[in-house]
Coordinates of C-alpha atoms and ligand atoms in Angstrom, one line a residue:
M236 CA -0.1 0.1 0.0
N237 CA 1.6 3.2 -1.1
V238 CA 0.2 6.2 0.6
I239 CA 0.1 9.4 -1.5
K240 CA 0.0 12.7 0.3
S241 CA -2.4 14.5 -2.0
L242 CA -3.8 14.7 -5.4
E243 CA -1.3 17.3 -6.4
H244 CA 1.4 14.5 -6.0
I245 CA -0.2 12.5 -8.8
L246 CA 1.6 12.6 -12.1
L247 CA 0.2 9.7 -14.4
P248 CA -3.7 8.8 -14.6
Y249 CA -4.6 5.5 -13.2
D250 CA -6.4 2.6 -14.8
Y251 CA -9.2 2.5 -12.2
I252 CA -10.1 4.8 -9.5
V253 CA -11.9 3.2 -6.2
V254 CA -13.6 5.6 -3.7
G255 CA -13.9 4.2 -0.3
A256 CA -11.7 1.5 1.4
G257 CA -14.3 -0.6 2.9
I258 CA -14.9 -4.2 2.1
T259 CA -16.2 -3.6 -1.4
G260 CA -13.8 -1.1 -2.3
C261 CA -10.8 -3.1 -1.0
T262 CA -12.1 -6.5 -2.9
I263 CA -12.5 -4.7 -6.1
A264 CA -8.9 -2.8 -5.6
A265 CA -7.3 -6.0 -4.7
L266 CA -8.6 -8.1 -7.6
L267 CA -7.7 -5.3 -10.1
T268 CA -4.3 -5.2 -8.9
G269 CA -3.6 -8.9 -8.7
A270 CA -3.4 -9.0 -4.8
G271 CA -5.7 -12.0 -4.2
F272 CA -7.1 -14.7 -6.4
F273 CA -10.8 -15.3 -7.5
G274 CA -10.1 -16.8 -10.8
I275 CA -9.2 -13.1 -11.8
H276 CA -5.8 -12.1 -12.9
K277 CA -5.2 -8.4 -13.4
N278 CA -2.5 -6.0 -13.3
K279 CA -4.0 -2.5 -13.3
R280 CA -2.9 0.8 -11.7
V281 CA -5.5 1.6 -8.9
L282 CA -5.8 4.6 -6.7
V283 CA -8.0 4.3 -3.7
I284 CA -9.5 7.5 -2.3
E285 CA -10.5 7.5 1.3
K286 CA -12.4 10.1 3.4
R287 CA -11.3 8.6 6.9
E288 CA -7.6 8.2 8.2
D289 CA -7.6 4.4 7.9
V290 CA -8.5 1.2 5.9
G291 CA -11.6 -0.8 6.6
G292 CA -14.6 1.3 6.3
N293 CA -17.1 0.0 8.9
C294 CA -15.0 -3.2 9.5
T295 CA -12.2 -1.0 11.2
D296 CA -10.7 -2.4 14.4
E297 CA -7.9 -1.0 16.6
V298 CA -6.1 -2.3 19.7
D299 CA -7.1 -0.5 22.9
Y300 CA -3.8 0.1 24.7
N301 CA -5.0 0.0 28.1
T302 CA -6.6 -3.5 27.9
N303 CA -4.9 -4.8 24.6
V304 CA -8.4 -5.7 23.4
M305 CA -9.0 -5.4 19.6
V306 CA -12.1 -3.1 19.5
H307 CA -14.3 -3.3 16.4
Q308 CA -14.8 0.4 16.0
Y309 CA -18.2 0.5 14.3
G310 CA -20.0 -2.5 15.8
A311 CA -19.3 -6.4 15.9
H312 CA -18.2 -7.7 12.7
I313 CA -18.0 -11.6 12.3
F314 CA -17.1 -13.0 8.8
R315 CA -19.2 -15.7 7.6
T316 CA -20.1 -17.3 4.5
S317 CA -21.3 -20.5 2.7
D318 CA -19.0 -19.9 -0.3
E319 CA -15.8 -21.8 -0.4
E320 CA -14.2 -19.0 -3.0
V321 CA -15.0 -16.2 -0.8
W322 CA -13.6 -18.1 2.4
K323 CA -10.4 -18.9 0.3
F324 CA -10.2 -15.2 -0.8
V325 CA -10.3 -13.6 2.8
N326 CA -7.9 -16.3 4.0
E327 CA -5.2 -15.0 1.5
F328 CA -4.8 -11.9 3.5
G329 CA -4.0 -13.4 6.9
K330 CA -5.3 -16.4 8.6
M331 CA -9.1 -16.4 9.7
H332 CA -9.3 -18.0 13.2
P333 CA -12.3 -20.1 13.5
F334 CA -15.1 -18.6 15.6
V335 CA -18.8 -19.4 16.2
H336 CA -20.7 -16.4 17.1
K337 CA -23.0 -16.7 20.2
V338 CA -25.6 -14.1 21.4
L339 CA -27.9 -14.0 24.4
A340 CA -30.9 -12.0 24.8
N341 CA -31.8 -9.7 27.7
Y342 CA -35.5 -9.2 28.1
K343 CA -36.6 -7.4 31.2
G344 CA -33.4 -8.4 33.1
E345 CA -33.7 -12.2 32.3
L346 CA -31.2 -13.7 30.0
Y347 CA -32.4 -16.1 27.2
S348 CA -31.0 -18.2 24.6
F349 CA -30.8 -16.6 21.2
P350 CA -31.8 -16.8 18.2
I351 CA -34.8 -18.4 19.4
N352 CA -34.2 -22.1 19.7
F353 CA -35.2 -25.2 22.0
M354 CA -33.4 -23.6 25.1
T355 CA -35.5 -20.4 24.6
V356 CA -38.9 -21.9 24.5
S357 CA -38.1 -24.6 27.0
K358 CA -37.2 -21.8 29.6
I359 CA -40.2 -19.8 28.9
S360 CA -42.9 -22.9 28.7
D361 CA -42.1 -25.1 31.6
C362 CA -43.8 -27.8 29.4
V363 CA -41.3 -28.1 26.3
Y364 CA -39.1 -31.1 26.7
T365 CA -38.7 -32.3 23.1
P366 CA -38.2 -30.6 19.6
E367 CA -41.6 -32.1 18.7
E368 CA -43.2 -30.4 22.0
M369 CA -41.5 -27.3 20.7
K370 CA -43.0 -27.3 17.4
E371 CA -46.6 -28.0 19.0
W372 CA -46.1 -25.1 21.4
I373 CA -45.1 -22.7 18.8
G374 CA -47.8 -24.2 16.2
A375 CA -50.6 -23.6 18.8
R376 CA -49.6 -19.5 18.8
K377 CA -48.7 -18.9 15.2
T378 CA -50.8 -16.5 13.4
L379 CA -51.9 -17.4 9.8
P380 CA -49.3 -16.4 7.0
K381 CA -50.1 -13.7 4.8
E382 CA -49.2 -12.9 1.4
N383 CA -46.5 -10.3 1.2
P384 CA -46.4 -10.0 5.1
N385 CA -44.5 -7.1 6.7
L386 CA -41.9 -7.9 9.4
E387 CA -44.5 -8.2 12.2
E388 CA -46.7 -10.6 10.2
H389 CA -43.9 -12.5 9.0
C390 CA -42.7 -13.1 12.5
T391 CA -46.0 -13.8 14.2
S392 CA -46.7 -16.4 11.6
M393 CA -43.3 -18.1 12.3
I394 CA -43.1 -18.1 16.1
G395 CA -46.3 -16.3 17.6
K396 CA -47.1 -13.2 19.4
R397 CA -45.5 -13.9 22.6
L398 CA -42.0 -14.5 21.5
Y399 CA -42.4 -12.0 18.9
E400 CA -43.1 -9.5 21.6
M401 CA -40.3 -10.5 23.9
F402 CA -37.4 -10.8 21.3
I403 CA -38.3 -9.0 18.1
K404 CA -40.7 -6.1 18.6
G405 CA -38.9 -3.8 21.0
Y406 CA -35.4 -4.6 19.3
T407 CA -36.4 -3.8 15.9
K408 CA -38.4 -0.4 16.9
K409 CA -35.1 0.7 18.4
Q410 CA -33.0 -0.5 15.6
W411 CA -34.9 0.9 12.7
G412 CA -36.9 3.7 14.4
K413 CA -40.1 2.3 13.0
D414 CA -42.8 0.0 14.0
P415 CA -42.2 -3.6 12.4
S416 CA -45.4 -3.5 10.5
E417 CA -44.0 -0.7 8.4
L418 CA -40.7 -2.9 7.8
P419 CA -40.1 -5.6 5.1
A420 CA -39.7 -9.2 6.5
S421 CA -36.4 -9.4 4.5
I422 CA -34.6 -7.6 7.5
I423 CA -35.3 -10.5 9.9
K424 CA -35.0 -13.6 7.4
R425 CA -31.4 -13.7 8.4
I426 CA -31.9 -15.0 11.8
P427 CA -32.7 -18.6 12.2
I428 CA -35.3 -20.3 14.5
R429 CA -34.1 -23.7 15.5
Y430 CA -35.9 -26.7 17.3
T431 CA -32.7 -28.0 18.7
A432 CA -30.5 -26.3 21.3
N433 CA -28.0 -25.2 18.6
D434 CA -27.5 -21.4 19.4
S435 CA -25.1 -20.4 16.7
Y436 CA -26.2 -16.9 15.6
F437 CA -25.9 -17.3 12.1
G438 CA -27.8 -19.8 9.7
D439 CA -26.8 -23.1 9.3
D440 CA -25.7 -22.5 5.7
K441 CA -22.7 -20.3 6.9
I442 CA -20.4 -23.2 7.2
Y443 CA -17.2 -21.0 7.2
Q444 CA -17.1 -18.3 10.2
G445 CA -14.2 -16.6 11.4
I446 CA -12.1 -13.4 12.6
P447 CA -9.1 -12.3 10.9
Q448 CA -6.3 -13.4 13.4
E449 CA -4.6 -10.0 13.0
G450 CA -7.8 -7.9 12.6
Y451 CA -10.0 -6.5 9.8
T452 CA -7.8 -3.3 9.4
N453 CA -4.9 -5.5 8.8
M454 CA -6.6 -7.7 6.6
M455 CA -7.8 -4.9 4.4
E456 CA -4.5 -3.1 4.3
K457 CA -3.0 -6.4 2.7
M458 CA -5.8 -6.3 0.1
L459 CA -4.5 -2.8 -1.0
R460 CA -1.0 -4.0 -1.1
N461 CA -0.7 -3.2 -4.7
C462 CA -2.6 -0.1 -4.9
D463 CA -1.9 3.8 -4.2
I464 CA -4.1 5.3 -1.6
I465 CA -5.1 8.9 -0.5
F466 CA -6.4 9.3 3.0
D467 CA -8.3 12.1 4.6
C468 CA -9.6 12.9 0.9
D469 CA -13.3 13.9 0.2
F470 CA -14.0 12.6 -3.2
L471 CA -17.1 14.6 -3.7
K472 CA -15.3 17.9 -2.9
N473 CA -12.4 16.9 -5.5
K474 CA -14.6 15.1 -8.0
E475 CA -13.6 17.0 -11.2
K476 CA -10.0 16.6 -10.4
I477 CA -10.2 13.1 -9.4
E478 CA -12.1 12.4 -12.9
T479 CA -9.1 13.8 -14.9
L480 CA -6.9 11.2 -13.1
C481 CA -8.9 8.1 -14.2
K482 CA -8.6 6.6 -17.6
N483 CA -11.4 4.1 -17.3
K484 CA -14.2 3.8 -14.7
I485 CA -14.2 5.3 -11.1
I486 CA -15.8 2.6 -8.7
Y487 CA -17.8 4.6 -6.2
T488 CA -18.8 3.1 -2.9
G489 CA -19.8 6.1 -1.0
A490 CA -23.5 7.1 -0.3
I491 CA -25.7 7.5 -3.3
D492 CA -27.6 10.4 -2.4
E493 CA -24.5 12.1 -1.3
F494 CA -23.3 11.7 -5.0
F495 CA -26.2 13.3 -6.3
G496 CA -26.5 16.2 -4.0
V497 CA -29.6 15.1 -2.6
E498 CA -28.2 14.0 0.7
G499 CA -31.2 13.5 3.2
Q500 CA -33.5 12.3 0.3
L501 CA -32.9 8.8 1.3
E502 CA -33.2 7.5 4.9
W503 CA -30.3 5.9 6.7
R504 CA -30.0 4.5 10.1
S505 CA -26.9 5.6 12.1
L506 CA -25.5 4.2 15.5
R507 CA -23.9 5.9 18.4
F508 CA -21.3 3.9 20.4
V509 CA -20.6 4.3 24.0
E510 CA -17.4 2.4 25.0
E511 CA -16.0 1.6 28.5
E512 CA -12.8 0.0 29.6
R513 CA -13.4 -2.4 32.6
R514 CA -11.4 -4.1 35.2
E515 CA -13.0 -7.7 35.5
E516 CA -11.9 -10.6 33.4
Y517 CA -15.2 -10.7 31.6
F518 CA -18.2 -8.4 31.6
Q519 CA -20.8 -10.8 29.9
P520 CA -20.8 -14.6 29.1
T521 CA -21.1 -14.1 25.2
P522 CA -19.7 -11.4 22.8
V523 CA -22.9 -9.8 22.2
V524 CA -26.0 -9.6 24.3
N525 CA -29.1 -8.1 22.8
Y526 CA -31.4 -6.0 24.9
T527 CA -34.7 -6.8 23.4
S528 CA -37.2 -4.7 25.3
E529 CA -37.9 -1.0 24.3
D530 CA -37.3 0.4 27.8
V531 CA -33.4 -0.2 27.5
P532 CA -32.3 2.7 25.0
Y533 CA -29.5 0.6 23.4
T534 CA -29.8 -2.5 21.3
R535 CA -26.7 -4.4 22.4
I536 CA -23.6 -4.7 24.4
I537 CA -20.6 -6.1 22.6
E538 CA -17.4 -7.3 24.6
H539 CA -14.9 -7.4 22.1
K540 CA -12.3 -9.8 23.7
H541 CA -14.6 -12.8 23.0
F542 CA -13.9 -12.3 19.2
M543 CA -10.0 -12.9 19.8
P544 CA -9.8 -15.5 23.1
W545 CA -6.3 -16.0 22.0
R546 CA -5.0 -12.4 22.8
E547 CA -3.7 -11.6 26.1
T548 CA -5.6 -8.9 27.8
K549 CA -5.9 -6.9 31.0
G550 CA -9.4 -6.5 31.7
T551 CA -12.0 -6.0 29.2
Y552 CA -13.7 -3.6 27.0
I553 CA -17.4 -3.1 26.1
T554 CA -19.4 -1.1 23.6
K555 CA -23.1 -0.2 23.9
E556 CA -24.8 0.2 20.5
F557 CA -27.6 3.1 20.5
P558 CA -29.3 3.3 17.1
W559 CA -30.4 6.8 15.9
D560 CA -31.6 8.5 12.7
W561 CA -28.9 9.7 10.3
E562 CA -28.3 13.4 10.3
P563 CA -25.3 15.4 8.7
G564 CA -22.3 14.7 10.6
R565 CA -23.3 11.1 11.6
D566 CA -22.1 8.0 9.9
K567 CA -24.4 5.9 7.6
F568 CA -24.9 2.3 8.7
Y569 CA -28.1 0.9 7.4
P570 CA -30.1 1.7 4.4
V571 CA -33.8 1.8 5.4
P572 CA -35.6 -0.6 2.7
T573 CA -39.1 0.9 2.7
E574 CA -40.8 0.8 -0.6
D575 CA -40.6 4.5 -0.9
N576 CA -37.0 4.7 -0.4
L577 CA -36.4 1.9 -2.7
E578 CA -38.3 3.7 -5.3
K579 CA -35.9 6.8 -4.8
V580 CA -33.0 4.7 -5.4
R581 CA -34.1 3.1 -8.5
N582 CA -34.4 6.7 -9.8
L583 CA -31.1 7.8 -8.6
M584 CA -29.4 4.7 -10.0
S585 CA -30.9 5.3 -13.4
R586 CA -28.8 8.6 -13.5
V587 CA -25.5 7.0 -12.7
P588 CA -22.9 8.5 -15.1
E589 CA -21.4 6.2 -17.8
N590 CA -17.9 6.4 -16.3
Y591 CA -19.0 5.2 -12.9
I592 CA -19.9 1.9 -11.1
F593 CA -21.7 2.0 -7.9
A594 CA -21.0 -0.8 -5.5
G595 CA -21.6 -1.7 -1.9
R596 CA -24.1 -1.1 1.0
L597 CA -23.9 2.8 0.6
A598 CA -23.8 3.2 -3.1
E599 CA -26.4 0.5 -3.9
Y600 CA -28.6 1.1 -0.9
K601 CA -28.5 -2.5 0.0
Y602 CA -28.3 -4.1 3.3
Y603 CA -25.3 -6.6 2.1
D604 CA -23.4 -8.8 4.5
M605 CA -19.6 -8.8 4.2
D606 CA -19.4 -12.0 2.2
V607 CA -22.3 -10.8 -0.3
A608 CA -20.4 -7.7 -0.6
I609 CA -17.1 -9.7 -1.7
L610 CA -19.1 -11.6 -4.1
N611 CA -20.7 -8.8 -5.8
A612 CA -17.1 -6.8 -5.7
A613 CA -15.6 -9.9 -7.4
K614 CA -18.2 -10.0 -10.1
I615 CA -17.6 -6.1 -11.0
A616 CA -13.7 -6.9 -11.0
S617 CA -14.2 -9.7 -13.2
Q618 CA -16.1 -7.6 -15.8
L619 CA -13.4 -4.7 -15.9
E620 CA -11.2 -4.7 -18.8
Ligands
UDP667 N1 -33.6 -8.8 15.6 C1 -34.5 -8.6 16.5 N2 -34.2 -9.1 17.9 C2 -32.8 -9.5 18.1 C3 -31.7 -9.6 17.1 C4 -32.2 -9.0 15.8 O1 -35.7 -8.3 16.6 O2 -32.4 -9.6 19.4 C5 -34.0 -8.2 14.2 C6 -33.8 -6.7 14.0 O3 -34.9 -6.3 13.1 C7 -32.4 -6.5 13.3 C8 -32.6 -7.8 12.3 O4 -33.2 -8.9 13.2 O5 -32.2 -5.6 12.4 C9 -31.1 -8.4 11.8 O6 -30.4 -8.7 13.0 P1 -28.8 -8.8 12.8 O7 -28.2 -9.1 14.5 O8 -28.6 -9.7 12.0 O9 -28.4 -7.3 12.5 P2 -27.0 -6.5 12.2 O10 -25.9 -7.3 13.0 O11 -26.8 -6.4 10.9 O12 -27.3 -5.2 12.9

């Protein structure tokens, strides 16, 4: 990774320019410059433009020097995929340490096994001792399925009203700032429901799960090893100058509404993190505890040291995650996929200039997981000449 001080230091134009050093930008830049294999062999000159001072986007992590805990700066990131090629690809940039993510739910002060599984229902019901009995218990409480259900209708038809109200309703309202009846069911389909005691957080298709041994920032810096990069550079403020430095396409991974100067037209959900160093060895039994009732203002507490149990640490480090609306000056985390927002995005997408490719969660306004972002990025890189 060759850091360039400013745009003024550039003499020769680049084959491609990538805007944003998050997972999408880093994957495209890696594949265009021959760092990393995906059945793609290219040897292009690529410049990466990054607004922040480090690589990693919202996957960025950093060691807290008092505790020696590796802290996920923008919320917990656990890499998982069902795609062997994606798994091989990330492993090229440092070893992925095997990790199975576990989460507990705290509802009104009680801890429950989560995602909803045999142990959750067995604790609530007093009369469920086998998976079959769990099926019967839920079956007696489920509502009838609807066509094109919203998030609430989808959940109550899967798990009934009581489980929905304990574990989904309050959390979802806090997370999205909307009533679940106004949200699409797609948001929650990633969370499994199991009739066994398996409490792995991610779906059973995610057969590869891990944490990069040296952290995400380190992994993504390696992805950019053959690139030039400028930090602290706001692409949109320097757009005209940067366009003259690019021979082919600019791959833009910033927010779509910002690009078109209509920032605020689309809704985004943002997060506020409140961090704390602590003296005890562990604060909570799992890496993440979700606070599912509405009366607690945060949605979850992350205890980062669980992600790297092999690291020597002194005390521990936790982060409380408070969702809030996006407004200028706040980071954008989640697109809000209501029909109205999606219609606006389709309109903006039809105006993307010829010499640009829009890719990733912010530019496409899609709620991508890291592995899907990598797959899409690899597809884009393979199509570029
Ligand atoms: N969710 C919930 N209760 C929980 C955890 C998740 O209702 O305890 C819902 C919520 O709507 C959330 C969605 O499931 O937005 C996806 O959760 P996940 O943990 O996968 O979200 P992310 O880590 O991407 O924020």
